[in-house]
Amino acid sequence: MPYVTVKMLEGRSEEQKKALVEKVTDAVSETTGAPKEKIAVFIEEMSKNHYALGGKRLSDE
Amino acid sequence: MPYVTVKMLEGRSEEQKKALVEKVTDAVSETTGAPKEKIAVFIEEMSKNHYALGGKRLSDE
Amino acid sequence: MPYVTVKMLEGRSEEQKKALVEKVTDAVSETTGAPKEKIAVFIEEMSKNHYALGGKRLSDE
Amino acid sequence: MPYVTVKMLEGRSEEQKKALVEKVTDAVSETTGAPKEKIAVFIEEMSKNHYALGGKRLSDE
Amino acid sequence: MPYVTVKMLEGRSEEQKKALVEKVTDAVSETTGAPKEKIAVFIEEMSKNHYALGGKRLSDE
Amino acid sequence: MPYVTVKMLEGRSEEQKKALVEKVTDAVSETTGAPKEKIAVFIEEMSKNHYALGGKRLSDE
């Protein structure tokens, strides 16, 4: 605890994901005081046909 | 905002998903007053071996 | 099933929420073919100090 | 209702998942009084490159 | 890990919730092989005006 | 997008939450390349009687 979920479009590289979880963990630890080893980060990827803004899927634009 | 998540069994067609996000966005906008361009819809699909009702997975029926 | 979650800022009236779940259920049933009695809708409300866009909470604007 | 979500690393067998939903449903029914046929269980699997503890993904260890 | 979320109507007693997390943790540990100390359980409560089945909120029945 | 959810025990101050959403947004923007104005952060707070590790709620320790 804390538990952080990052939901984003698929397509980021492994290097980006690796940096993402590192930097997010640092940010949460610094601002909440939680020790880093207690912070979990989950990445959830969405495909373009499963995400819509304004009623239109990204895959339909 | 609002953010809408629709969790359902996999298997719907792209046409159904396209209509789903359109109609749900309309319904949310009409009833909450939120402008359509601020409404996000996420589709999450489940497989039959990852969903159970009454302790029994759909894949085991 | 399907299961629909609508996450939005707190402040809508009971009448709006009642209409919201009705219209969203209709929209999901029409477009996915799921019978209405199988569709569940959850409303989750956020307060302005627990939601940020662009790194700024609504309560800090 | 209740709705139970179990998020875990991918890799469990179908037999394990089958037993998991059975036993969890029993546990929820016994302790909450909810009838078993009203209890839904969802399994969500994570891959090792999408889960981090202490800022480090399992896939990077 | 695993992480278990139980979403249910508000109204259960503290004794019921205490038993719920115990029994669910046991069930997950036995069937997945995960050690109990790694299993987290979250309880999320819903009010009757924020949950609808068949387009009708429990608070409107 | 991306959408970030931070689930943590209740009790942090408004100053901590304000800093949390700022720093997390920066971290996500730097590592994914997403523009800050597209990044949403949600804070979800848990009470000690709704969170358990190893089958024991924090409120029972």
GROMACS .gro file of C-alpha atoms in nm:
model
  366
    1MET     CA    1   0.000   0.000   0.000
    2PRO     CA    2  -0.047   0.243  -0.173
    3TYR     CA    3  -0.165   0.061  -0.484
    4VAL     CA    4  -0.133   0.251  -0.811
    5THR     CA    5  -0.300   0.156  -1.139
    6VAL     CA    6  -0.196   0.320  -1.466
    7LYS     CA    7  -0.441   0.262  -1.749
    8MET     CA    8  -0.315   0.365  -2.090
    9LEU     CA    9  -0.319   0.282  -2.460
   10GLU     CA   10  -0.104  -0.013  -2.561
   11GLY     CA   11   0.213   0.062  -2.751
   12ARG     CA   12   0.467   0.186  -2.498
   13SER     CA   13   0.806   0.012  -2.501
   14GLU     CA   14   0.939  -0.203  -2.219
   15GLU     CA   15   1.192   0.071  -2.142
   16GLN     CA   16   0.910   0.325  -2.103
   17LYS     CA   17   0.712   0.093  -1.877
   18LYS     CA   18   1.018   0.020  -1.665
   19ALA     CA   19   1.083   0.394  -1.620
   20LEU     CA   20   0.713   0.460  -1.558
   21VAL     CA   21   0.686   0.228  -1.259
   22GLU     CA   22   1.013   0.358  -1.113
   23LYS     CA   23   0.923   0.726  -1.137
   24VAL     CA   24   0.564   0.679  -1.024
   25THR     CA   25   0.680   0.480  -0.721
   26ASP     CA   26   0.927   0.758  -0.633
   27ALA     CA   27   0.656   1.023  -0.668
   28VAL     CA   28   0.412   0.834  -0.445
   29SER     CA   29   0.676   0.759  -0.182
   30GLU     CA   30   0.799   1.120  -0.161
   31THR     CA   31   0.456   1.274  -0.129
   32THR     CA   32   0.277   1.020   0.092
   33GLY     CA   33   0.568   0.902   0.305
   34ALA     CA   34   0.499   0.538   0.223
   35PRO     CA   35   0.815   0.325   0.200
   36LYS     CA   36   0.891   0.230  -0.162
   37GLU     CA   37   0.887  -0.145  -0.095
   38LYS     CA   38   0.519  -0.118   0.005
   39ILE     CA   39   0.409   0.054  -0.316
   40ALA     CA   40   0.264  -0.163  -0.592
   41VAL     CA   41   0.209  -0.041  -0.947
   42PHE     CA   42  -0.014  -0.212  -1.203
   43ILE     CA   43  -0.012  -0.128  -1.574
   44GLU     CA   44  -0.334  -0.189  -1.766
   45GLU     CA   45  -0.328  -0.149  -2.142
   46MET     CA   46  -0.623  -0.063  -2.362
   47SER     CA   47  -0.659  -0.127  -2.732
   48LYS     CA   48  -0.796   0.147  -2.958
   49ASN     CA   49  -1.121  -0.034  -3.022
   50HIS     CA   50  -1.198  -0.051  -2.650
   51TYR     CA   51  -1.162   0.317  -2.566
   52ALA     CA   52  -1.393   0.601  -2.671
   53LEU     CA   53  -1.401   0.972  -2.607
   54GLY     CA   54  -1.710   1.168  -2.708
   55GLY     CA   55  -1.885   0.849  -2.813
   56LYS     CA   56  -1.624   0.761  -3.077
   57ARG     CA   57  -1.364   0.487  -3.042
   58LEU     CA   58  -1.004   0.574  -3.129
   59SER     CA   59  -1.013   0.289  -3.382
   60ASP     CA   60  -1.300   0.461  -3.568
   61GLU     CA   61  -1.127   0.796  -3.614
   62MET     CA   62  -1.555   1.293  -1.689
   63PRO     CA   63  -1.778   1.093  -1.639
   64TYR     CA   64  -1.578   0.775  -1.697
   65VAL     CA   65  -1.779   0.467  -1.791
   66THR     CA   66  -1.650   0.110  -1.785
   67VAL     CA   67  -1.846  -0.171  -1.950
   68LYS     CA   68  -1.729  -0.517  -1.848
   69MET     CA   69  -1.873  -0.799  -2.056
   70LEU     CA   70  -1.803  -1.139  -2.207
   71GLU     CA   71  -1.584  -1.135  -2.516
   72GLY     CA   72  -1.750  -1.206  -2.846
   73ARG     CA   73  -1.934  -0.890  -2.949
   74SER     CA   74  -1.862  -0.761  -3.300
   75GLU     CA   75  -1.686  -0.433  -3.377
   76GLU     CA   76  -2.018  -0.294  -3.499
   77GLN     CA   77  -2.182  -0.377  -3.165
   78LYS     CA   78  -1.898  -0.217  -2.969
   79LYS     CA   79  -1.907   0.094  -3.187
   80ALA     CA   80  -2.282   0.130  -3.127
   81LEU     CA   81  -2.239   0.052  -2.756
   82VAL     CA   82  -2.001   0.340  -2.688
   83GLU     CA   83  -2.215   0.581  -2.892
   84LYS     CA   84  -2.542   0.499  -2.718
   85VAL     CA   85  -2.393   0.482  -2.370
   86THR     CA   86  -2.225   0.820  -2.419
   87ASP     CA   87  -2.559   0.968  -2.534
   88ALA     CA   88  -2.738   0.821  -2.230
   89VAL     CA   89  -2.482   0.957  -1.985
   90SER     CA   90  -2.476   1.301  -2.145
   91GLU     CA   91  -2.857   1.336  -2.151
   92THR     CA   92  -2.906   1.234  -1.790
   93THR     CA   93  -2.606   1.397  -1.621
   94GLY     CA   94  -2.570   1.708  -1.834
   95ALA     CA   95  -2.203   1.633  -1.903
   96PRO     CA   96  -2.089   1.739  -2.253
   97LYS     CA   97  -2.030   1.437  -2.477
   98GLU     CA   98  -1.667   1.524  -2.550
   99LYS     CA   99  -1.586   1.487  -2.179
  100ILE     CA  100  -1.730   1.136  -2.150
  101ALA     CA  101  -1.487   0.844  -2.178
  102VAL     CA  102  -1.599   0.482  -2.225
  103PHE     CA  103  -1.380   0.177  -2.164
  104ILE     CA  104  -1.471  -0.174  -2.276
  105GLU     CA  105  -1.328  -0.461  -2.074
  106GLU     CA  106  -1.379  -0.813  -2.204
  107MET     CA  107  -1.385  -1.129  -1.996
  108SER     CA  108  -1.323  -1.482  -2.113
  109LYS     CA  109  -1.554  -1.763  -1.997
  110ASN     CA  110  -1.288  -1.923  -1.779
  111HIS     CA  111  -1.240  -1.601  -1.582
  112TYR     CA  112  -1.601  -1.538  -1.481
  113ALA     CA  113  -1.811  -1.739  -1.237
  114LEU     CA  114  -2.162  -1.712  -1.105
  115GLY     CA  115  -2.267  -1.927  -0.810
  116GLY     CA  116  -1.913  -2.063  -0.781
  117LYS     CA  117  -1.910  -2.211  -1.131
  118ARG     CA  118  -1.721  -2.066  -1.425
  119LEU     CA  119  -1.908  -2.027  -1.755
  120SER     CA  120  -1.641  -2.245  -1.916
  121ASP     CA  121  -1.730  -2.531  -1.680
  122GLU     CA  122  -2.101  -2.542  -1.759
  123MET     CA  123  -2.357  -0.920  -1.703
  124PRO     CA  124  -2.265  -0.677  -1.854
  125TYR     CA  125  -2.148  -0.476  -1.553
  126VAL     CA  126  -2.133  -0.101  -1.602
  127THR     CA  127  -1.953   0.143  -1.371
  128VAL     CA  128  -2.012   0.518  -1.400
  129LYS     CA  129  -1.751   0.725  -1.217
  130MET     CA  130  -1.839   1.093  -1.187
  131LEU     CA  131  -1.815   1.397  -0.963
  132GLU     CA  132  -2.055   1.400  -0.671
  133GLY     CA  133  -2.346   1.640  -0.688
  134ARG     CA  134  -2.602   1.486  -0.922
  135SER     CA  135  -2.957   1.461  -0.786
  136GLU     CA  136  -3.138   1.137  -0.712
  137GLU     CA  137  -3.361   1.202  -1.013
  138GLN     CA  138  -3.056   1.232  -1.238
  139LYS     CA  139  -2.905   0.913  -1.100
  140LYS     CA  140  -3.232   0.726  -1.141
  141ALA     CA  141  -3.257   0.837  -1.505
  142LEU     CA  142  -2.888   0.762  -1.561
  143VAL     CA  143  -2.911   0.395  -1.467
  144GLU     CA  144  -3.231   0.350  -1.670
  145LYS     CA  145  -3.097   0.503  -1.988
  146VAL     CA  146  -2.756   0.340  -1.963
  147THR     CA  147  -2.918   0.000  -1.910
  148ASP     CA  148  -3.136   0.055  -2.217
  149ALA     CA  149  -2.833   0.158  -2.424
  150VAL     CA  150  -2.632  -0.147  -2.322
  151SER     CA  151  -2.922  -0.387  -2.378
  152GLU     CA  152  -3.004  -0.252  -2.725
  153THR     CA  153  -2.649  -0.262  -2.852
  154THR     CA  154  -2.519  -0.585  -2.695
  155GLY     CA  155  -2.836  -0.789  -2.694
  156ALA     CA  156  -2.804  -0.863  -2.322
  157PRO     CA  157  -3.140  -0.886  -2.143
  158LYS     CA  158  -3.201  -0.584  -1.919
  159GLU     CA  159  -3.241  -0.792  -1.601
  160LYS     CA  160  -2.884  -0.916  -1.639
  161ILE     CA  161  -2.730  -0.569  -1.660
  162ALA     CA  162  -2.590  -0.416  -1.341
  163VAL     CA  163  -2.496  -0.049  -1.306
  164PHE     CA  164  -2.273   0.095  -1.030
  165ILE     CA  165  -2.238   0.466  -0.961
  166GLU     CA  166  -1.910   0.580  -0.805
  167GLU     CA  167  -1.882   0.939  -0.694
  168MET     CA  168  -1.562   1.140  -0.661
  169SER     CA  169  -1.506   1.448  -0.454
  170LYS     CA  170  -1.320   1.745  -0.605
  171ASN     CA  171  -1.014   1.694  -0.388
  172HIS     CA  172  -0.971   1.338  -0.514
  173TYR     CA  173  -0.968   1.409  -0.886
  174ALA     CA  174  -0.700   1.588  -1.085
  175LEU     CA  175  -0.653   1.673  -1.452
  176GLY     CA  176  -0.316   1.803  -1.569
  177GLY     CA  177  -0.173   1.756  -1.220
  178LYS     CA  178  -0.420   1.994  -1.056
  179ARG     CA  179  -0.711   1.887  -0.838
  180LEU     CA  180  -1.051   2.042  -0.912
  181SER     CA  181  -1.056   2.162  -0.550
  182ASP     CA  182  -0.737   2.364  -0.612
  183GLU     CA  183  -0.865   2.557  -0.914
  184MET     CA  184  -2.395  -0.930  -0.553
  185PRO     CA  185  -2.142  -0.949  -0.388
  186TYR     CA  186  -1.897  -0.909  -0.674
  187VAL     CA  187  -1.548  -1.043  -0.613
  188THR     CA  188  -1.242  -0.966  -0.825
  189VAL     CA  189  -0.922  -1.167  -0.786
  190LYS     CA  190  -0.620  -1.004  -0.949
  191MET     CA  191  -0.316  -1.228  -0.971
  192LEU     CA  192  -0.015  -1.318  -1.183
  193GLU     CA  193  -0.088  -1.531  -1.488
  194GLY     CA  194   0.019  -1.891  -1.477
  195ARG     CA  195  -0.236  -2.075  -1.263
  196SER     CA  196  -0.390  -2.387  -1.418
  197GLU     CA  197  -0.755  -2.422  -1.513
  198GLU     CA  198  -0.799  -2.664  -1.223
  199GLN     CA  199  -0.664  -2.403  -0.980
  200LYS     CA  200  -0.892  -2.133  -1.120
  201LYS     CA  201  -1.192  -2.363  -1.102
  202ALA     CA  202  -1.121  -2.441  -0.737
  203LEU     CA  203  -1.047  -2.075  -0.664
  204VAL     CA  204  -1.389  -1.949  -0.773
  205GLU     CA  205  -1.566  -2.233  -0.590
  206LYS     CA  206  -1.389  -2.181  -0.258
  207VAL     CA  207  -1.405  -1.801  -0.270
  208THR     CA  208  -1.777  -1.815  -0.344
  209ASP     CA  209  -1.828  -2.049  -0.047
  210ALA     CA  210  -1.628  -1.819   0.181
  211VAL     CA  211  -1.824  -1.510   0.078
  212SER     CA  212  -2.159  -1.685   0.109
  213GLU     CA  213  -2.087  -1.825   0.456
  214THR     CA  214  -1.963  -1.499   0.602
  215THR     CA  215  -2.200  -1.247   0.441
  216GLY     CA  216  -2.513  -1.457   0.416
  217ALA     CA  217  -2.548  -1.387   0.045
  218PRO     CA  218  -2.692  -1.681  -0.153
  219LYS     CA  219  -2.425  -1.847  -0.369
  220GLU     CA  220  -2.614  -1.794  -0.694
  221LYS     CA  221  -2.591  -1.416  -0.646
  222ILE     CA  222  -2.213  -1.412  -0.603
  223ALA     CA  223  -2.001  -1.331  -0.909
  224VAL     CA  224  -1.625  -1.386  -0.925
  225PHE     CA  225  -1.394  -1.230  -1.183
  226ILE     CA  226  -1.036  -1.339  -1.238
  227GLU     CA  227  -0.795  -1.078  -1.373
  228GLU     CA  228  -0.446  -1.189  -1.469
  229MET     CA  229  -0.137  -0.973  -1.477
  230SER     CA  230   0.182  -1.035  -1.671
  231LYS     CA  231   0.518  -0.987  -1.501
  232ASN     CA  232   0.603  -0.678  -1.703
  233HIS     CA  233   0.288  -0.502  -1.587
  234TYR     CA  234   0.331  -0.539  -1.213
  235ALA     CA  235   0.592  -0.370  -0.992
  236LEU     CA  236   0.668  -0.373  -0.623
  237GLY     CA  237   0.913  -0.120  -0.483
  238GLY     CA  238   0.945   0.043  -0.825
  239LYS     CA  239   1.074  -0.271  -0.994
  240ARG     CA  240   0.874  -0.490  -1.230
  241LEU     CA  241   0.879  -0.866  -1.171
  242SER     CA  242   1.010  -0.904  -1.526
  243ASP     CA  243   1.315  -0.693  -1.440
  244GLU     CA  244   1.425  -0.898  -1.140
  245MET     CA  245  -0.050  -1.062  -0.444
  246PRO     CA  246  -0.314  -1.188  -0.517
  247TYR     CA  247  -0.532  -0.882  -0.458
  248VAL     CA  248  -0.898  -0.948  -0.387
  249THR     CA  249  -1.175  -0.689  -0.397
  250VAL     CA  250  -1.519  -0.766  -0.254
  251LYS     CA  251  -1.786  -0.518  -0.361
  252MET     CA  252  -2.113  -0.549  -0.171
  253LEU     CA  253  -2.405  -0.355  -0.029
  254GLU     CA  254  -2.332  -0.167   0.290
  255GLY     CA  255  -2.481  -0.303   0.610
  256ARG     CA  256  -2.266  -0.599   0.712
  257SER     CA  257  -2.139  -0.597   1.072
  258GLU     CA  258  -1.774  -0.567   1.171
  259GLU     CA  259  -1.782  -0.931   1.279
  260GLN     CA  260  -1.904  -1.036   0.935
  261LYS     CA  261  -1.635  -0.830   0.761
  262LYS     CA  262  -1.366  -0.969   0.988
  263ALA     CA  263  -1.474  -1.325   0.909
  264LEU     CA  264  -1.510  -1.243   0.541
  265VAL     CA  265  -1.148  -1.135   0.493
  266GLU     CA  266  -1.021  -1.433   0.694
  267LYS     CA  267  -1.215  -1.695   0.501
  268VAL     CA  268  -1.154  -1.539   0.162
  269THR     CA  269  -0.781  -1.521   0.232
  270ASP     CA  270  -0.781  -1.888   0.331
  271ALA     CA  271  -0.971  -1.983   0.016
  272VAL     CA  272  -0.733  -1.794  -0.211
  273SER     CA  273  -0.423  -1.929  -0.039
  274GLU     CA  274  -0.539  -2.293  -0.053
  275THR     CA  275  -0.634  -2.285  -0.419
  276THR     CA  276  -0.357  -2.068  -0.567
  277GLY     CA  277  -0.070  -2.164  -0.340
  278ALA     CA  278   0.002  -1.800  -0.255
  279PRO     CA  279   0.125  -1.750   0.104
  280LYS     CA  280  -0.142  -1.583   0.320
  281GLU     CA  281   0.078  -1.287   0.414
  282LYS     CA  282   0.094  -1.185   0.047
  283ILE     CA  283  -0.283  -1.177  -0.002
  284ALA     CA  284  -0.459  -0.842   0.029
  285VAL     CA  285  -0.837  -0.805   0.057
  286PHE     CA  286  -1.029  -0.481  -0.002
  287ILE     CA  287  -1.392  -0.432   0.093
  288GLU     CA  288  -1.590  -0.179  -0.111
  289GLU     CA  289  -1.939  -0.093   0.002
  290MET     CA  290  -2.221   0.035  -0.218
  291SER     CA  291  -2.527   0.225  -0.109
  292LYS     CA  292  -2.868   0.126  -0.247
  293ASN     CA  293  -2.901   0.441  -0.456
  294HIS     CA  294  -2.576   0.365  -0.639
  295TYR     CA  295  -2.655   0.014  -0.755
  296ALA     CA  296  -2.907  -0.091  -1.017
  297LEU     CA  297  -3.012  -0.421  -1.167
  298GLY     CA  298  -3.237  -0.422  -1.473
  299GLY     CA  299  -3.222  -0.042  -1.489
  300LYS     CA  300  -3.375   0.005  -1.145
  301ARG     CA  301  -3.183   0.114  -0.835
  302LEU     CA  302  -3.238  -0.087  -0.516
  303SER     CA  303  -3.343   0.239  -0.349
  304ASP     CA  304  -3.628   0.280  -0.600
  305GLU     CA  305  -3.783  -0.063  -0.543
  306MET     CA  306  -0.536   0.934  -2.090
  307PRO     CA  307  -0.342   0.786  -1.917
  308TYR     CA  308  -0.572   0.741  -1.617
  309VAL     CA  309  -0.402   0.684  -1.284
  310THR     CA  310  -0.571   0.557  -0.968
  311VAL     CA  311  -0.398   0.576  -0.632
  312LYS     CA  312  -0.561   0.362  -0.364
  313MET     CA  313  -0.433   0.426  -0.013
  314LEU     CA  314  -0.533   0.441   0.353
  315GLU     CA  315  -0.724   0.751   0.454
  316GLY     CA  316  -0.543   1.008   0.664
  317ARG     CA  317  -0.316   1.200   0.427
  318SER     CA  318  -0.343   1.582   0.444
  319GLU     CA  319  -0.473   1.799   0.161
  320GLU     CA  320  -0.118   1.926   0.107
  321GLN     CA  321   0.006   1.570   0.064
  322LYS     CA  322  -0.272   1.486  -0.180
  323LYS     CA  323  -0.209   1.803  -0.378
  324ALA     CA  324   0.162   1.718  -0.407
  325LEU     CA  325   0.081   1.355  -0.486
  326VAL     CA  326  -0.127   1.431  -0.795
  327GLU     CA  327   0.129   1.685  -0.919
  328LYS     CA  328   0.430   1.457  -0.886
  329VAL     CA  329   0.253   1.150  -1.020
  330THR     CA  330   0.133   1.344  -1.322
  331ASP     CA  331   0.487   1.466  -1.388
  332ALA     CA  332   0.624   1.112  -1.357
  333VAL     CA  333   0.367   0.970  -1.599
  334SER     CA  334   0.414   1.249  -1.851
  335GLU     CA  335   0.795   1.223  -1.853
  336THR     CA  336   0.804   0.849  -1.898
  337THR     CA  337   0.513   0.792  -2.138
  338GLY     CA  338   0.531   1.112  -2.339
  339ALA     CA  339   0.163   1.189  -2.272
  340PRO     CA  340   0.090   1.563  -2.239
  341LYS     CA  341   0.013   1.658  -1.880
  342GLU     CA  342  -0.330   1.800  -1.960
  343LYS     CA  343  -0.443   1.456  -2.079
  344ILE     CA  344  -0.346   1.277  -1.757
  345ALA     CA  345  -0.615   1.219  -1.497
  346VAL     CA  346  -0.544   1.109  -1.140
  347PHE     CA  347  -0.801   0.961  -0.901
  348ILE     CA  348  -0.743   0.918  -0.529
  349GLU     CA  349  -0.934   0.638  -0.357
  350GLU     CA  350  -0.915   0.614   0.021
  351MET     CA  351  -0.962   0.301   0.229
  352SER     CA  352  -1.055   0.280   0.592
  353LYS     CA  353  -0.868   0.039   0.820
  354ASN     CA  354  -1.166  -0.192   0.861
  355HIS     CA  355  -1.192  -0.242   0.484
  356TYR     CA  356  -0.837  -0.351   0.416
  357ALA     CA  357  -0.671  -0.676   0.518
  358LEU     CA  358  -0.330  -0.828   0.466
  359GLY     CA  359  -0.273  -1.193   0.556
  360GLY     CA  360  -0.642  -1.232   0.643
  361LYS     CA  361  -0.634  -0.968   0.917
  362ARG     CA  362  -0.783  -0.619   0.886
  363LEU     CA  363  -0.566  -0.325   0.994
  364SER     CA  364  -0.844  -0.231   1.237
  365ASP     CA  365  -0.808  -0.570   1.411
  366GLU     CA  366  -0.436  -0.544   1.477
   0.00000   0.00000   0.00000
